[in-house]
Amino acid sequence: MTAPFFVSGDPAAQGSMRAFVVKGRAVMTHNSKGVKPWRDAVAESALAAGWSEPLDCAVELTVTFFYVRPSTHYGKKGLRPSASAYPEKAGKDLDKLVRAVGDALTGIAWRDDRRIVRCIAAREWGPRPGAAIAIKALTGERE
C-alpha cells in the first residue's frame, strides 16, 4: 500500500455509455464530458504517489469526494444555520463517482477493478474540490 493521495479538481462521474453507428461500425462513448480529464488526473496523482506495480489481490478502496460550499451557505456572521451539513444536492451520484475512480486506477493500482472487494466512499464539504484516495491490499486471513 502506498500513502493516501489527493486528486485536485472537480470530481466527474463515470456516467452511462452511449452507442451509435458510424460507417456501419458501432462506436461507444461516455455521455459525461468531464470524465476523461478527471480519470487522467486520478491516474496521474496515483503515479505521483508512487504506484509502480498494480496489485493482483483483493483491495479495499477508500475515497472521499470534496466539494466547496456555495457562497449562499454563508452570511455576514459566517455559516448559515440553514446550510446543509452534507453535499447531498451537490456533485454527482456517489456510485458513479466511485466507478470513475475504479476505472482510472485499473492497470495502475490494481490489475482489474473487480479486485475491489470493499469500498468506503463519501461526499463531503471541503476547502477545495477533489478526492482523497487510499488503497489497501487485503491479504491473508479475513479481518
PDB file of C-alpha atoms in Angstrom:
ATOM      1  CA  MET A   1       0.000   0.000   0.000  1.00  0.00           C
ATOM      2  CA  THR A   2       1.245   3.461  -0.808  1.00  0.00           C
ATOM      3  CA  ALA A   3       0.440   6.638   1.037  1.00  0.00           C
ATOM      4  CA  PRO A   4      -3.039   8.069   0.528  1.00  0.00           C
ATOM      5  CA  PHE A   5      -3.154  10.732  -2.148  1.00  0.00           C
ATOM      6  CA  PHE A   6      -5.317  13.705  -3.114  1.00  0.00           C
ATOM      7  CA  VAL A   7      -6.634  14.461  -6.578  1.00  0.00           C
ATOM      8  CA  SER A   8      -7.388  18.138  -7.199  1.00  0.00           C
ATOM      9  CA  GLY A   9     -10.256  19.162  -9.442  1.00  0.00           C
ATOM     10  CA  ASP A  10     -13.978  18.713  -9.857  1.00  0.00           C
ATOM     11  CA  PRO A  11     -14.857  15.034  -9.423  1.00  0.00           C
ATOM     12  CA  ALA A  12     -16.572  13.658 -12.516  1.00  0.00           C
ATOM     13  CA  ALA A  13     -18.946  10.715 -12.633  1.00  0.00           C
ATOM     14  CA  GLN A  14     -18.416   7.775 -14.953  1.00  0.00           C
ATOM     15  CA  GLY A  15     -21.866   8.215 -16.448  1.00  0.00           C
ATOM     16  CA  SER A  16     -23.501   5.881 -18.864  1.00  0.00           C
ATOM     17  CA  MET A  17     -22.252   4.596 -22.170  1.00  0.00           C
ATOM     18  CA  ARG A  18     -23.814   5.804 -25.384  1.00  0.00           C
ATOM     19  CA  ALA A  19     -23.690   3.837 -28.618  1.00  0.00           C
ATOM     20  CA  PHE A  20     -24.117   4.988 -32.190  1.00  0.00           C
ATOM     21  CA  VAL A  21     -23.186   3.731 -35.656  1.00  0.00           C
ATOM     22  CA  VAL A  22     -20.545   5.389 -37.842  1.00  0.00           C
ATOM     23  CA  LYS A  23     -19.972   3.949 -41.340  1.00  0.00           C
ATOM     24  CA  GLY A  24     -21.528   0.654 -40.316  1.00  0.00           C
ATOM     25  CA  ARG A  25     -19.475   0.260 -37.108  1.00  0.00           C
ATOM     26  CA  ALA A  26     -20.743   0.600 -33.552  1.00  0.00           C
ATOM     27  CA  VAL A  27     -18.987   3.314 -31.542  1.00  0.00           C
ATOM     28  CA  MET A  28     -19.239   3.541 -27.752  1.00  0.00           C
ATOM     29  CA  THR A  29     -18.674   6.783 -25.858  1.00  0.00           C
ATOM     30  CA  HIS A  30     -19.322   8.213 -22.395  1.00  0.00           C
ATOM     31  CA  ASN A  31     -22.095  10.748 -22.009  1.00  0.00           C
ATOM     32  CA  SER A  32     -20.052  12.602 -19.357  1.00  0.00           C
ATOM     33  CA  LYS A  33     -17.691  15.131 -20.940  1.00  0.00           C
ATOM     34  CA  GLY A  34     -15.623  15.694 -17.780  1.00  0.00           C
ATOM     35  CA  VAL A  35     -14.884  12.038 -17.037  1.00  0.00           C
ATOM     36  CA  LYS A  36     -11.767  11.673 -19.225  1.00  0.00           C
ATOM     37  CA  PRO A  37      -9.856  14.643 -17.708  1.00  0.00           C
ATOM     38  CA  TRP A  38     -10.920  13.516 -14.210  1.00  0.00           C
ATOM     39  CA  ARG A  39      -9.756   9.935 -14.777  1.00  0.00           C
ATOM     40  CA  ASP A  40      -6.475  11.255 -16.192  1.00  0.00           C
ATOM     41  CA  ALA A  41      -5.996  13.415 -13.065  1.00  0.00           C
ATOM     42  CA  VAL A  42      -6.705  10.411 -10.798  1.00  0.00           C
ATOM     43  CA  ALA A  43      -4.198   8.255 -12.703  1.00  0.00           C
ATOM     44  CA  GLU A  44      -1.515  10.986 -12.662  1.00  0.00           C
ATOM     45  CA  SER A  45      -1.984  11.545  -8.920  1.00  0.00           C
ATOM     46  CA  ALA A  46      -1.669   7.809  -8.218  1.00  0.00           C
ATOM     47  CA  LEU A  47       1.531   7.577 -10.246  1.00  0.00           C
ATOM     48  CA  ALA A  48       2.920  10.649  -8.477  1.00  0.00           C
ATOM     49  CA  ALA A  49       2.080   8.988  -5.131  1.00  0.00           C
ATOM     50  CA  GLY A  50       4.341   6.079  -6.002  1.00  0.00           C
ATOM     51  CA  TRP A  51       2.235   3.369  -7.593  1.00  0.00           C
ATOM     52  CA  SER A  52       4.603   1.355  -9.746  1.00  0.00           C
ATOM     53  CA  GLU A  53       3.071  -2.116  -9.805  1.00  0.00           C
ATOM     54  CA  PRO A  54      -0.660  -2.879  -9.867  1.00  0.00           C
ATOM     55  CA  LEU A  55      -1.966  -5.077  -7.055  1.00  0.00           C
ATOM     56  CA  ASP A  56      -3.208  -8.523  -8.040  1.00  0.00           C
ATOM     57  CA  CYS A  57      -5.133  -9.305  -4.855  1.00  0.00           C
ATOM     58  CA  ALA A  58      -8.293  -8.242  -3.053  1.00  0.00           C
ATOM     59  CA  VAL A  59      -8.323  -4.481  -2.490  1.00  0.00           C
ATOM     60  CA  GLU A  60     -10.053  -2.001  -0.206  1.00  0.00           C
ATOM     61  CA  LEU A  61     -10.715   1.420  -1.748  1.00  0.00           C
ATOM     62  CA  THR A  62     -11.441   4.391   0.484  1.00  0.00           C
ATOM     63  CA  VAL A  63     -12.375   7.609  -1.291  1.00  0.00           C
ATOM     64  CA  THR A  64     -13.842  10.896  -0.097  1.00  0.00           C
ATOM     65  CA  PHE A  65     -15.011  13.368  -2.716  1.00  0.00           C
ATOM     66  CA  PHE A  66     -14.857  17.007  -1.669  1.00  0.00           C
ATOM     67  CA  TYR A  67     -16.999  19.914  -2.852  1.00  0.00           C
ATOM     68  CA  VAL A  68     -16.680  23.593  -1.967  1.00  0.00           C
ATOM     69  CA  ARG A  69     -19.692  25.081  -0.210  1.00  0.00           C
ATOM     70  CA  PRO A  70     -21.619  27.579  -2.332  1.00  0.00           C
ATOM     71  CA  SER A  71     -21.436  31.229  -1.263  1.00  0.00           C
ATOM     72  CA  THR A  72     -25.148  31.114  -0.417  1.00  0.00           C
ATOM     73  CA  HIS A  73     -24.240  28.952   2.615  1.00  0.00           C
ATOM     74  CA  TYR A  74     -22.547  31.954   4.206  1.00  0.00           C
ATOM     75  CA  GLY A  75     -23.990  35.125   5.697  1.00  0.00           C
ATOM     76  CA  LYS A  76     -22.471  38.116   7.444  1.00  0.00           C
ATOM     77  CA  LYS A  77     -21.886  36.036  10.597  1.00  0.00           C
ATOM     78  CA  GLY A  78     -20.372  33.014   8.854  1.00  0.00           C
ATOM     79  CA  LEU A  79     -22.012  29.708   8.014  1.00  0.00           C
ATOM     80  CA  ARG A  80     -25.800  29.991   7.979  1.00  0.00           C
ATOM     81  CA  PRO A  81     -27.754  27.617  10.264  1.00  0.00           C
ATOM     82  CA  SER A  82     -29.813  26.609   7.219  1.00  0.00           C
ATOM     83  CA  ALA A  83     -26.717  25.433   5.282  1.00  0.00           C
ATOM     84  CA  SER A  84     -26.778  21.697   4.669  1.00  0.00           C
ATOM     85  CA  ALA A  85     -24.345  19.593   6.666  1.00  0.00           C
ATOM     86  CA  TYR A  86     -23.666  17.311   3.687  1.00  0.00           C
ATOM     87  CA  PRO A  87     -23.454  17.931  -0.060  1.00  0.00           C
ATOM     88  CA  GLU A  88     -26.465  15.742  -0.818  1.00  0.00           C
ATOM     89  CA  LYS A  89     -27.548  18.014  -3.668  1.00  0.00           C
ATOM     90  CA  ALA A  90     -24.072  18.962  -4.882  1.00  0.00           C
ATOM     91  CA  GLY A  91     -21.987  16.864  -7.218  1.00  0.00           C
ATOM     92  CA  LYS A  92     -22.775  13.555  -8.835  1.00  0.00           C
ATOM     93  CA  ASP A  93     -24.097  10.165  -7.779  1.00  0.00           C
ATOM     94  CA  LEU A  94     -21.643   8.555  -5.373  1.00  0.00           C
ATOM     95  CA  ASP A  95     -21.664   5.184  -7.134  1.00  0.00           C
ATOM     96  CA  LYS A  96     -20.812   6.777 -10.494  1.00  0.00           C
ATOM     97  CA  LEU A  97     -18.004   8.804  -8.920  1.00  0.00           C
ATOM     98  CA  VAL A  98     -16.530   5.602  -7.477  1.00  0.00           C
ATOM     99  CA  ARG A  99     -16.818   3.869 -10.872  1.00  0.00           C
ATOM    100  CA  ALA A 100     -14.754   6.635 -12.484  1.00  0.00           C
ATOM    101  CA  VAL A 101     -12.017   6.242  -9.843  1.00  0.00           C
ATOM    102  CA  GLY A 102     -12.079   2.448 -10.198  1.00  0.00           C
ATOM    103  CA  ASP A 103     -11.650   2.647 -13.947  1.00  0.00           C
ATOM    104  CA  ALA A 104      -8.948   5.339 -13.694  1.00  0.00           C
ATOM    105  CA  LEU A 105      -6.811   3.218 -11.354  1.00  0.00           C
ATOM    106  CA  THR A 106      -7.132  -0.029 -13.331  1.00  0.00           C
ATOM    107  CA  GLY A 107      -3.676  -1.008 -14.507  1.00  0.00           C
ATOM    108  CA  ILE A 108      -2.063   1.414 -12.039  1.00  0.00           C
ATOM    109  CA  ALA A 109      -3.212   0.492  -8.526  1.00  0.00           C
ATOM    110  CA  TRP A 110      -4.824  -2.860  -9.386  1.00  0.00           C
ATOM    111  CA  ARG A 111      -4.868  -5.153 -12.376  1.00  0.00           C
ATOM    112  CA  ASP A 112      -8.659  -5.176 -12.639  1.00  0.00           C
ATOM    113  CA  ASP A 113     -11.285  -3.166 -10.766  1.00  0.00           C
ATOM    114  CA  ARG A 114     -13.048  -6.437  -9.970  1.00  0.00           C
ATOM    115  CA  ARG A 115     -10.314  -6.775  -7.321  1.00  0.00           C
ATOM    116  CA  ILE A 116     -12.107  -4.105  -5.247  1.00  0.00           C
ATOM    117  CA  VAL A 117     -13.920  -6.133  -2.606  1.00  0.00           C
ATOM    118  CA  ARG A 118     -14.506  -3.358  -0.084  1.00  0.00           C
ATOM    119  CA  CYS A 119     -15.294   0.262  -0.832  1.00  0.00           C
ATOM    120  CA  ILE A 120     -15.751   3.081   1.649  1.00  0.00           C
ATOM    121  CA  ALA A 121     -16.944   6.228  -0.112  1.00  0.00           C
ATOM    122  CA  ALA A 122     -18.304   9.610   0.936  1.00  0.00           C
ATOM    123  CA  ARG A 123     -19.105  13.088  -0.341  1.00  0.00           C
ATOM    124  CA  GLU A 124     -18.151  15.957   1.989  1.00  0.00           C
ATOM    125  CA  TRP A 125     -17.713  19.714   2.031  1.00  0.00           C
ATOM    126  CA  GLY A 126     -14.064  20.753   1.861  1.00  0.00           C
ATOM    127  CA  PRO A 127     -11.781  23.721   1.325  1.00  0.00           C
ATOM    128  CA  ARG A 128     -11.127  22.688  -2.286  1.00  0.00           C
ATOM    129  CA  PRO A 129     -12.703  20.290  -4.774  1.00  0.00           C
ATOM    130  CA  GLY A 130     -11.136  16.893  -5.330  1.00  0.00           C
ATOM    131  CA  ALA A 131     -10.850  13.432  -3.848  1.00  0.00           C
ATOM    132  CA  ALA A 132      -8.789  11.835  -1.080  1.00  0.00           C
ATOM    133  CA  ILE A 133      -7.983   8.247  -2.033  1.00  0.00           C
ATOM    134  CA  ALA A 134      -6.458   5.395  -0.022  1.00  0.00           C
ATOM    135  CA  ILE A 135      -5.911   1.843  -1.260  1.00  0.00           C
ATOM    136  CA  LYS A 136      -5.192  -1.178   0.909  1.00  0.00           C
ATOM    137  CA  ALA A 137      -4.190  -4.651  -0.193  1.00  0.00           C
ATOM    138  CA  LEU A 138      -6.253  -7.277   1.623  1.00  0.00           C
ATOM    139  CA  THR A 139      -4.078 -10.331   2.002  1.00  0.00           C
ATOM    140  CA  GLY A 140      -4.046 -13.262   4.371  1.00  0.00           C
ATOM    141  CA  GLU A 141      -6.823 -14.038   6.800  1.00  0.00           C
ATOM    142  CA  ARG A 142     -10.159 -12.254   6.842  1.00  0.00           C
ATOM    143  CA  GLU A 143     -10.224  -9.296   9.147  1.00  0.00           C
TER     144      GLU A 143
END
